[in-house]
Every structure is written in structure tokens, then in C-alpha cells.
């Protein structure tokens, strides 16, 4: 990929090689870290603005301007994905941006990654229903586990969230995927899985994704569930897909101008390894490594070892 950074992007990030959506251009509709949950496993870090208030956290006109500028280059991407620094449906303009994409760039598929907490609101369901793919998180079927894992806004109610997902399923013509993030010792037992299985049958989504810790989490004590246990959980939940990291080769080359800004901006949203960032920016890992080393030495980035390698994180 050859990139032109004469236009300053503030709400777009990537494209990133998504394990689930291919090459994904991210659209960040909230400021870091605005969310209705403060999940213990979140790769974006602790929630600093825990809220249920919907407003235009990022100006919709700015988002449209950036999308128009970026998509005018005819980049090869698989999805335009609403994700990033928090819960995208908190931005009351999300429906407006989706309609802008559908009207002006129908050749691109639209995905929404959501924590599902606002689907009890008819306005949210209506605004999101024209997306092609919605990946909705549901990590617990029991209120105590929900509070332990997701640390929700105090006004949130798990039953209302589940009912909201079901209501959305009933009106959504696109592909609905439920993501279940397995946290060792909190939602991996038979006691936790039995009611979850029943709820998933009620939702009747197009697919279930099992995920576990891959990047540094908000809380250091969170550890991944092993592959054998994930397989056992998948079998119990009738063949849920286990999310695996599948590296891709670099897509090409890019200009080095503003590379540092892009690297810092990318890891500010979520941690990545040098191999991950090589795929994102289209520069081979050997060339990229000295740049990352200098960013660590200058204290713009920090590193954290994980099973998959060293992850780079913003201060």
C-alpha cells in the first residue's frame, strides 16, 4: 500500500489486518476512552469516561470529510469498521455516517463492533441496521459475572442488554456475529456456559466467535484460556468459531513521512507487535524495528511481553 498523508486523519486508523474482517479501515467515533463498560480485558486500556450518554463525541462532518478523502484513493479494503477507542454507538451520528457510506461508497462493506449495551434503545437499533456486519459482544449470562468482567455503567442491566440484542436480531438483515470473550476463572465454567448457551439459542445469530486474551489487557492478572479449553467450550456451544491470529504478509511500501505519528496513533488505540504493524503500514519488520526502538527509547511507546511476542503500547 502506498499512503499519502497530506490529509491529516483524526478519526480514521489503519487499514489494519483484522483476524475477523480482513483488511479493515477503522473509524473511531469517540474520544479515548469513552465507553459504557470498563472491561478487565480491554486492549484499549481503562475507561476514563464511563457513560451512557449519546452525543456527537466526534463531529460527523469531520468523519465524512476524512472518509471521502481516504476512499478517493480507491484503497483495497474489505470492511470499513466502526471501532477504536470506545463504544461507537455512543456517537448519536453513527447512523448518519453509515448512510453516507451506503449512499456514496456502496462498494465497501460496513461493519460495526459493539459491546451491545445500547441495543435496548430503538434509535440505536435503527441507526445500525443498515450495516453489513455487526459484531456484538456478550461475555456473561449471569449478572455477577457481567459486573466482574465488564464493569458496566451502574444503570446498565444485563437482561435489558440481552433483550436488546434479540430485538436487533429480529430487524437486522445483515450478518450478526456474537463474540464471547473467555476470561479464565470467570466465564469458562459449565455453570457460566449453560445459561449462555440458552441465551445464544434465543439470539440465533449468524455465528459465534470465541476469543481470549491475545494482547495486553487493562488488568494485568487477566490470562488467556488455553486452546484445549477453548475447543471444549466451542464444542459445548455447538461449534463456535475460535478466533485465531492469522498473520498476513506486508502489503507493500509507504512513504516514511509521518510514519512515527501513524505508529503512535495506531498503538494508542490498541497494542500491536512489530509484525502486526508491519502488515498495517506496509513496511517489513526489519525496517520498522529500529523506528520502534527509537520510539521506546524516547518514551513515546512502551513494550509488554505476551505469548505472541512483544507488544508496543502508548504511554
PDB file of N, CA and C in Angstrom, residues 71-148:
ATOM      1  N   UNK A  71     -11.172   7.412   0.821  1.00  0.00           N
ATOM      2  CA  UNK A  71     -11.750   6.492  -0.149  1.00  0.00           C
ATOM      3  C   UNK A  71     -11.585   6.972  -1.584  1.00  0.00           C
ATOM      4  N   UNK A  72     -11.251   8.240  -1.760  1.00  0.00           N
ATOM      5  CA  UNK A  72     -10.990   8.752  -3.111  1.00  0.00           C
ATOM      6  C   UNK A  72      -9.739   8.108  -3.709  1.00  0.00           C
ATOM      7  N   UNK A  73      -8.907   7.485  -2.861  1.00  0.00           N
ATOM      8  CA  UNK A  73      -7.673   6.854  -3.323  1.00  0.00           C
ATOM      9  C   UNK A  73      -7.898   5.421  -3.785  1.00  0.00           C
ATOM     10  N   UNK A  74      -9.189   4.955  -3.660  1.00  0.00           N
ATOM     11  CA  UNK A  74      -9.540   3.604  -4.127  1.00  0.00           C
ATOM     12  C   UNK A  74      -8.675   2.521  -3.495  1.00  0.00           C
ATOM     13  N   UNK A  75      -8.458   2.641  -2.190  1.00  0.00           N
ATOM     14  CA  UNK A  75      -7.687   1.622  -1.472  1.00  0.00           C
ATOM     15  C   UNK A  75      -8.432   0.284  -1.476  1.00  0.00           C
ATOM     16  N   UNK A  76      -7.677  -0.800  -1.480  1.00  0.00           N
ATOM     17  CA  UNK A  76      -8.272  -2.128  -1.414  1.00  0.00           C
ATOM     18  C   UNK A  76      -8.486  -2.516   0.043  1.00  0.00           C
ATOM     19  N   UNK A  77      -9.706  -2.419   0.489  1.00  0.00           N
ATOM     20  CA  UNK A  77     -10.053  -2.788   1.857  1.00  0.00           C
ATOM     21  C   UNK A  77     -11.282  -3.691   1.827  1.00  0.00           C
ATOM     22  N   UNK A  78     -11.399  -4.531   2.847  1.00  0.00           N
ATOM     23  CA  UNK A  78     -12.529  -5.457   2.915  1.00  0.00           C
ATOM     24  C   UNK A  78     -13.720  -4.870   3.655  1.00  0.00           C
ATOM     25  N   UNK A  79     -13.457  -4.124   4.718  1.00  0.00           N
ATOM     26  CA  UNK A  79     -14.540  -3.527   5.502  1.00  0.00           C
ATOM     27  C   UNK A  79     -14.136  -2.138   6.003  1.00  0.00           C
ATOM     28  N   UNK A  80     -15.124  -1.275   6.110  1.00  0.00           N
ATOM     29  CA  UNK A  80     -14.986  -0.035   6.878  1.00  0.00           C
ATOM     30  C   UNK A  80     -15.640  -0.319   8.213  1.00  0.00           C
ATOM     31  N   UNK A  81     -14.853  -0.249   9.277  1.00  0.00           N
ATOM     32  CA  UNK A  81     -15.273  -0.791  10.567  1.00  0.00           C
ATOM     33  C   UNK A  81     -15.339   0.281  11.635  1.00  0.00           C
ATOM     34  N   UNK A  82     -16.515   0.423  12.250  1.00  0.00           N
ATOM     35  CA  UNK A  82     -16.683   1.342  13.369  1.00  0.00           C
ATOM     36  C   UNK A  82     -16.190   0.651  14.628  1.00  0.00           C
ATOM     37  N   UNK A  83     -15.085   1.158  15.154  1.00  0.00           N
ATOM     38  CA  UNK A  83     -14.411   0.541  16.286  1.00  0.00           C
ATOM     39  C   UNK A  83     -13.515   1.603  16.896  1.00  0.00           C
ATOM     40  N   UNK A  84     -12.487   1.185  17.653  1.00  0.00           N
ATOM     41  CA  UNK A  84     -11.483   2.143  18.101  1.00  0.00           C
ATOM     42  C   UNK A  84     -11.400   2.339  19.583  1.00  0.00           C
ATOM     43  N   UNK A  85     -11.629   3.586  20.032  1.00  0.00           N
ATOM     44  CA  UNK A  85     -11.287   3.990  21.398  1.00  0.00           C
ATOM     45  C   UNK A  85     -12.401   3.819  22.419  1.00  0.00           C
ATOM     46  N   UNK A  86     -13.488   3.187  22.039  1.00  0.00           N
ATOM     47  CA  UNK A  86     -14.597   3.035  22.959  1.00  0.00           C
ATOM     48  C   UNK A  86     -15.802   2.462  22.230  1.00  0.00           C
ATOM     49  N   UNK A  87     -17.010   2.751  22.726  1.00  0.00           N
ATOM     50  CA  UNK A  87     -18.230   2.204  22.145  1.00  0.00           C
ATOM     51  C   UNK A  87     -18.763   3.121  21.047  1.00  0.00           C
ATOM     52  N   UNK A  88     -18.742   2.674  19.777  1.00  0.00           N
ATOM     53  CA  UNK A  88     -19.113   3.561  18.673  1.00  0.00           C
ATOM     54  C   UNK A  88     -20.572   3.998  18.668  1.00  0.00           C
ATOM     55  N   UNK A  89     -21.472   3.180  19.223  1.00  0.00           N
ATOM     56  CA  UNK A  89     -22.889   3.573  19.197  1.00  0.00           C
ATOM     57  C   UNK A  89     -23.200   4.694  20.182  1.00  0.00           C
ATOM     58  N   UNK A  90     -22.245   5.076  21.023  1.00  0.00           N
ATOM     59  CA  UNK A  90     -22.446   6.247  21.882  1.00  0.00           C
ATOM     60  C   UNK A  90     -22.488   7.531  21.056  1.00  0.00           C
ATOM     61  N   UNK A  91     -21.900   7.507  19.861  1.00  0.00           N
ATOM     62  CA  UNK A  91     -21.982   8.675  18.990  1.00  0.00           C
ATOM     63  C   UNK A  91     -23.344   8.666  18.314  1.00  0.00           C
ATOM     64  N   UNK A  92     -24.145   9.674  18.581  1.00  0.00           N
ATOM     65  CA  UNK A  92     -25.508   9.723  18.063  1.00  0.00           C
ATOM     66  C   UNK A  92     -25.546   9.899  16.545  1.00  0.00           C
ATOM     67  N   UNK A  93     -24.396  10.180  15.926  1.00  0.00           N
ATOM     68  CA  UNK A  93     -24.337  10.345  14.478  1.00  0.00           C
ATOM     69  C   UNK A  93     -23.911   9.109  13.721  1.00  0.00           C
ATOM     70  N   UNK A  94     -23.811   7.964  14.374  1.00  0.00           N
ATOM     71  CA  UNK A  94     -23.319   6.764  13.697  1.00  0.00           C
ATOM     72  C   UNK A  94     -24.201   6.382  12.519  1.00  0.00           C
ATOM     73  N   UNK A  95     -25.515   6.532  12.664  1.00  0.00           N
ATOM     74  CA  UNK A  95     -26.423   6.206  11.569  1.00  0.00           C
ATOM     75  C   UNK A  95     -26.217   7.109  10.369  1.00  0.00           C
ATOM     76  N   UNK A  96     -25.938   8.373  10.625  1.00  0.00           N
ATOM     77  CA  UNK A  96     -25.679   9.335   9.565  1.00  0.00           C
ATOM     78  C   UNK A  96     -24.448   8.936   8.759  1.00  0.00           C
ATOM     79  N   UNK A  97     -23.385   8.504   9.454  1.00  0.00           N
ATOM     80  CA  UNK A  97     -22.154   8.112   8.768  1.00  0.00           C
ATOM     81  C   UNK A  97     -22.375   6.823   7.971  1.00  0.00           C
ATOM     82  N   UNK A  98     -23.105   5.877   8.540  1.00  0.00           N
ATOM     83  CA  UNK A  98     -23.399   4.638   7.807  1.00  0.00           C
ATOM     84  C   UNK A  98     -24.174   4.949   6.531  1.00  0.00           C
ATOM     85  N   UNK A  99     -25.167   5.830   6.616  1.00  0.00           N
ATOM     86  CA  UNK A  99     -25.943   6.195   5.432  1.00  0.00           C
ATOM     87  C   UNK A  99     -25.084   6.921   4.397  1.00  0.00           C
ATOM     88  N   UNK A 100     -24.142   7.740   4.864  1.00  0.00           N
ATOM     89  CA  UNK A 100     -23.209   8.423   3.966  1.00  0.00           C
ATOM     90  C   UNK A 100     -22.402   7.403   3.167  1.00  0.00           C
ATOM     91  N   UNK A 101     -21.906   6.368   3.847  1.00  0.00           N
ATOM     92  CA  UNK A 101     -21.135   5.333   3.172  1.00  0.00           C
ATOM     93  C   UNK A 101     -22.004   4.535   2.207  1.00  0.00           C
ATOM     94  N   UNK A 102     -23.192   4.186   2.623  1.00  0.00           N
ATOM     95  CA  UNK A 102     -24.070   3.394   1.774  1.00  0.00           C
ATOM     96  C   UNK A 102     -24.499   4.157   0.524  1.00  0.00           C
ATOM     97  N   UNK A 103     -24.680   5.459   0.665  1.00  0.00           N
ATOM     98  CA  UNK A 103     -25.124   6.281  -0.467  1.00  0.00           C
ATOM     99  C   UNK A 103     -23.995   6.600  -1.436  1.00  0.00           C
ATOM    100  N   UNK A 104     -22.796   6.852  -0.894  1.00  0.00           N
ATOM    101  CA  UNK A 104     -21.697   7.337  -1.717  1.00  0.00           C
ATOM    102  C   UNK A 104     -20.632   6.295  -2.051  1.00  0.00           C
ATOM    103  N   UNK A 105     -20.510   5.266  -1.220  1.00  0.00           N
ATOM    104  CA  UNK A 105     -19.469   4.259  -1.426  1.00  0.00           C
ATOM    105  C   UNK A 105     -20.054   2.861  -1.205  1.00  0.00           C
ATOM    106  N   UNK A 106     -21.066   2.500  -1.976  1.00  0.00           N
ATOM    107  CA  UNK A 106     -21.742   1.219  -1.750  1.00  0.00           C
ATOM    108  C   UNK A 106     -20.857   0.003  -2.030  1.00  0.00           C
ATOM    109  N   UNK A 107     -19.711   0.227  -2.683  1.00  0.00           N
ATOM    110  CA  UNK A 107     -18.816  -0.897  -2.979  1.00  0.00           C
ATOM    111  C   UNK A 107     -18.091  -1.413  -1.752  1.00  0.00           C
ATOM    112  N   UNK A 108     -18.122  -0.644  -0.652  1.00  0.00           N
ATOM    113  CA  UNK A 108     -17.440  -1.068   0.574  1.00  0.00           C
ATOM    114  C   UNK A 108     -18.445  -1.628   1.582  1.00  0.00           C
ATOM    115  N   UNK A 109     -18.073  -2.716   2.218  1.00  0.00           N
ATOM    116  CA  UNK A 109     -18.906  -3.273   3.279  1.00  0.00           C
ATOM    117  C   UNK A 109     -18.651  -2.532   4.587  1.00  0.00           C
ATOM    118  N   UNK A 110     -19.711  -2.383   5.377  1.00  0.00           N
ATOM    119  CA  UNK A 110     -19.639  -1.655   6.643  1.00  0.00           C
ATOM    120  C   UNK A 110     -19.815  -2.629   7.801  1.00  0.00           C
ATOM    121  N   UNK A 111     -18.922  -2.544   8.772  1.00  0.00           N
ATOM    122  CA  UNK A 111     -19.005  -3.380   9.970  1.00  0.00           C
ATOM    123  C   UNK A 111     -19.061  -2.496  11.206  1.00  0.00           C
ATOM    124  N   UNK A 112     -19.767  -2.961  12.200  1.00  0.00           N
ATOM    125  CA  UNK A 112     -19.851  -2.261  13.488  1.00  0.00           C
ATOM    126  C   UNK A 112     -19.449  -3.238  14.580  1.00  0.00           C
ATOM    127  N   UNK A 113     -18.430  -2.870  15.358  1.00  0.00           N
ATOM    128  CA  UNK A 113     -18.029  -3.649  16.531  1.00  0.00           C
ATOM    129  C   UNK A 113     -18.598  -2.959  17.752  1.00  0.00           C
ATOM    130  N   UNK A 114     -19.479  -3.634  18.465  1.00  0.00           N
ATOM    131  CA  UNK A 114     -20.196  -3.004  19.566  1.00  0.00           C
ATOM    132  C   UNK A 114     -20.209  -3.890  20.800  1.00  0.00           C
ATOM    133  N   UNK A 115     -20.316  -3.270  21.963  1.00  0.00           N
ATOM    134  CA  UNK A 115     -20.437  -4.034  23.201  1.00  0.00           C
ATOM    135  C   UNK A 115     -21.892  -4.376  23.532  1.00  0.00           C
ATOM    136  N   UNK A 116     -22.814  -4.017  22.643  1.00  0.00           N
ATOM    137  CA  UNK A 116     -24.231  -4.421  22.715  1.00  0.00           C
ATOM    138  C   UNK A 116     -25.050  -3.674  23.753  1.00  0.00           C
ATOM    139  N   UNK A 117     -24.446  -2.808  24.553  1.00  0.00           N
ATOM    140  CA  UNK A 117     -25.137  -2.250  25.710  1.00  0.00           C
ATOM    141  C   UNK A 117     -26.251  -1.265  25.368  1.00  0.00           C
ATOM    142  N   UNK A 118     -26.245  -0.727  24.148  1.00  0.00           N
ATOM    143  CA  UNK A 118     -27.254   0.278  23.787  1.00  0.00           C
ATOM    144  C   UNK A 118     -28.339  -0.266  22.861  1.00  0.00           C
ATOM    145  N   UNK A 119     -28.324  -1.558  22.600  1.00  0.00           N
ATOM    146  CA  UNK A 119     -29.320  -2.142  21.706  1.00  0.00           C
ATOM    147  C   UNK A 119     -30.725  -2.182  22.321  1.00  0.00           C
ATOM    148  N   UNK A 120     -30.839  -1.864  23.594  1.00  0.00           N
ATOM    149  CA  UNK A 120     -32.177  -1.759  24.170  1.00  0.00           C
ATOM    150  C   UNK A 120     -32.878  -0.477  23.722  1.00  0.00           C
ATOM    151  N   UNK A 121     -32.136   0.414  23.049  1.00  0.00           N
ATOM    152  CA  UNK A 121     -32.697   1.669  22.562  1.00  0.00           C
ATOM    153  C   UNK A 121     -33.108   1.524  21.099  1.00  0.00           C
ATOM    154  N   UNK A 122     -34.386   1.722  20.765  1.00  0.00           N
ATOM    155  CA  UNK A 122     -34.842   1.583  19.375  1.00  0.00           C
ATOM    156  C   UNK A 122     -34.067   2.464  18.399  1.00  0.00           C
ATOM    157  N   UNK A 123     -33.678   3.668  18.827  1.00  0.00           N
ATOM    158  CA  UNK A 123     -32.945   4.573  17.930  1.00  0.00           C
ATOM    159  C   UNK A 123     -31.607   3.976  17.525  1.00  0.00           C
ATOM    160  N   UNK A 124     -30.926   3.326  18.458  1.00  0.00           N
ATOM    161  CA  UNK A 124     -29.630   2.711  18.150  1.00  0.00           C
ATOM    162  C   UNK A 124     -29.815   1.550  17.185  1.00  0.00           C
ATOM    163  N   UNK A 125     -30.788   0.723  17.447  1.00  0.00           N
ATOM    164  CA  UNK A 125     -31.043  -0.412  16.553  1.00  0.00           C
ATOM    165  C   UNK A 125     -31.337   0.073  15.133  1.00  0.00           C
ATOM    166  N   UNK A 126     -32.126   1.127  15.022  1.00  0.00           N
ATOM    167  CA  UNK A 126     -32.486   1.662  13.712  1.00  0.00           C
ATOM    168  C   UNK A 126     -31.277   2.235  12.976  1.00  0.00           C
ATOM    169  N   UNK A 127     -30.388   2.895  13.705  1.00  0.00           N
ATOM    170  CA  UNK A 127     -29.236   3.538  13.079  1.00  0.00           C
ATOM    171  C   UNK A 127     -28.193   2.533  12.595  1.00  0.00           C
ATOM    172  N   UNK A 128     -28.130   1.381  13.245  1.00  0.00           N
ATOM    173  CA  UNK A 128     -27.088   0.401  12.935  1.00  0.00           C
ATOM    174  C   UNK A 128     -27.570  -0.670  11.947  1.00  0.00           C
ATOM    175  N   UNK A 129     -28.857  -0.766  11.712  1.00  0.00           N
ATOM    176  CA  UNK A 129     -29.412  -1.893  10.963  1.00  0.00           C
ATOM    177  C   UNK A 129     -28.962  -1.962   9.503  1.00  0.00           C
ATOM    178  N   UNK A 130     -28.443  -0.848   8.936  1.00  0.00           N
ATOM    179  CA  UNK A 130     -28.023  -0.871   7.535  1.00  0.00           C
ATOM    180  C   UNK A 130     -26.559  -1.269   7.355  1.00  0.00           C
ATOM    181  N   UNK A 131     -25.868  -1.594   8.441  1.00  0.00           N
ATOM    182  CA  UNK A 131     -24.512  -2.140   8.326  1.00  0.00           C
ATOM    183  C   UNK A 131     -24.582  -3.525   7.703  1.00  0.00           C
ATOM    184  N   UNK A 132     -23.467  -3.963   7.132  1.00  0.00           N
ATOM    185  CA  UNK A 132     -23.420  -5.303   6.544  1.00  0.00           C
ATOM    186  C   UNK A 132     -23.121  -6.363   7.594  1.00  0.00           C
ATOM    187  N   UNK A 133     -22.256  -6.021   8.529  1.00  0.00           N
ATOM    188  CA  UNK A 133     -21.855  -6.944   9.588  1.00  0.00           C
ATOM    189  C   UNK A 133     -21.905  -6.203  10.920  1.00  0.00           C
ATOM    190  N   UNK A 134     -22.497  -6.824  11.907  1.00  0.00           N
ATOM    191  CA  UNK A 134     -22.441  -6.305  13.273  1.00  0.00           C
ATOM    192  C   UNK A 134     -21.867  -7.393  14.154  1.00  0.00           C
ATOM    193  N   UNK A 135     -20.778  -7.054  14.831  1.00  0.00           N
ATOM    194  CA  UNK A 135     -20.141  -7.976  15.755  1.00  0.00           C
ATOM    195  C   UNK A 135     -20.433  -7.475  17.166  1.00  0.00           C
ATOM    196  N   UNK A 136     -21.319  -8.172  17.861  1.00  0.00           N
ATOM    197  CA  UNK A 136     -21.814  -7.728  19.155  1.00  0.00           C
ATOM    198  C   UNK A 136     -21.236  -8.594  20.266  1.00  0.00           C
ATOM    199  N   UNK A 137     -20.678  -7.966  21.275  1.00  0.00           N
ATOM    200  CA  UNK A 137     -20.080  -8.697  22.391  1.00  0.00           C
ATOM    201  C   UNK A 137     -21.124  -9.073  23.426  1.00  0.00           C
ATOM    202  N   UNK A 138     -20.978 -10.258  23.963  1.00  0.00           N
ATOM    203  CA  UNK A 138     -21.765 -10.707  25.112  1.00  0.00           C
ATOM    204  C   UNK A 138     -20.896 -11.694  25.865  1.00  0.00           C
ATOM    205  N   UNK A 139     -20.403 -11.282  27.032  1.00  0.00           N
ATOM    206  CA  UNK A 139     -19.402 -12.077  27.754  1.00  0.00           C
ATOM    207  C   UNK A 139     -19.957 -12.805  28.963  1.00  0.00           C
ATOM    208  N   UNK A 140     -21.219 -12.584  29.287  1.00  0.00           N
ATOM    209  CA  UNK A 140     -21.753 -13.200  30.502  1.00  0.00           C
ATOM    210  C   UNK A 140     -23.265 -13.366  30.392  1.00  0.00           C
ATOM    211  N   UNK A 141     -23.753 -14.430  30.996  1.00  0.00           N
ATOM    212  CA  UNK A 141     -25.188 -14.668  31.088  1.00  0.00           C
ATOM    213  C   UNK A 141     -25.686 -14.482  32.512  1.00  0.00           C
ATOM    214  N   UNK A 142     -24.765 -14.248  33.424  1.00  0.00           N
ATOM    215  CA  UNK A 142     -25.059 -14.092  34.845  1.00  0.00           C
ATOM    216  C   UNK A 142     -24.626 -12.691  35.278  1.00  0.00           C
ATOM    217  N   UNK A 143     -25.470 -12.013  36.012  1.00  0.00           N
ATOM    218  CA  UNK A 143     -25.207 -10.618  36.378  1.00  0.00           C
ATOM    219  C   UNK A 143     -23.892 -10.453  37.132  1.00  0.00           C
ATOM    220  N   UNK A 144     -23.602 -11.345  38.064  1.00  0.00           N
ATOM    221  CA  UNK A 144     -22.358 -11.228  38.832  1.00  0.00           C
ATOM    222  C   UNK A 144     -21.131 -11.294  37.922  1.00  0.00           C
ATOM    223  N   UNK A 145     -21.150 -12.223  36.963  1.00  0.00           N
ATOM    224  CA  UNK A 145     -20.036 -12.337  36.022  1.00  0.00           C
ATOM    225  C   UNK A 145     -19.951 -11.105  35.131  1.00  0.00           C
ATOM    226  N   UNK A 146     -21.093 -10.603  34.702  1.00  0.00           N
ATOM    227  CA  UNK A 146     -21.148  -9.384  33.890  1.00  0.00           C
ATOM    228  C   UNK A 146     -20.473  -8.222  34.610  1.00  0.00           C
ATOM    229  N   UNK A 147     -20.754  -8.090  35.879  1.00  0.00           N
ATOM    230  CA  UNK A 147     -20.161  -6.989  36.645  1.00  0.00           C
ATOM    231  C   UNK A 147     -18.666  -7.200  36.863  1.00  0.00           C
ATOM    232  N   UNK A 148     -18.249  -8.446  37.057  1.00  0.00           N
ATOM    233  CA  UNK A 148     -16.830  -8.734  37.269  1.00  0.00           C
ATOM    234  C   UNK A 148     -16.006  -8.526  36.004  1.00  0.00           C
TER     235      UNK A 148
END
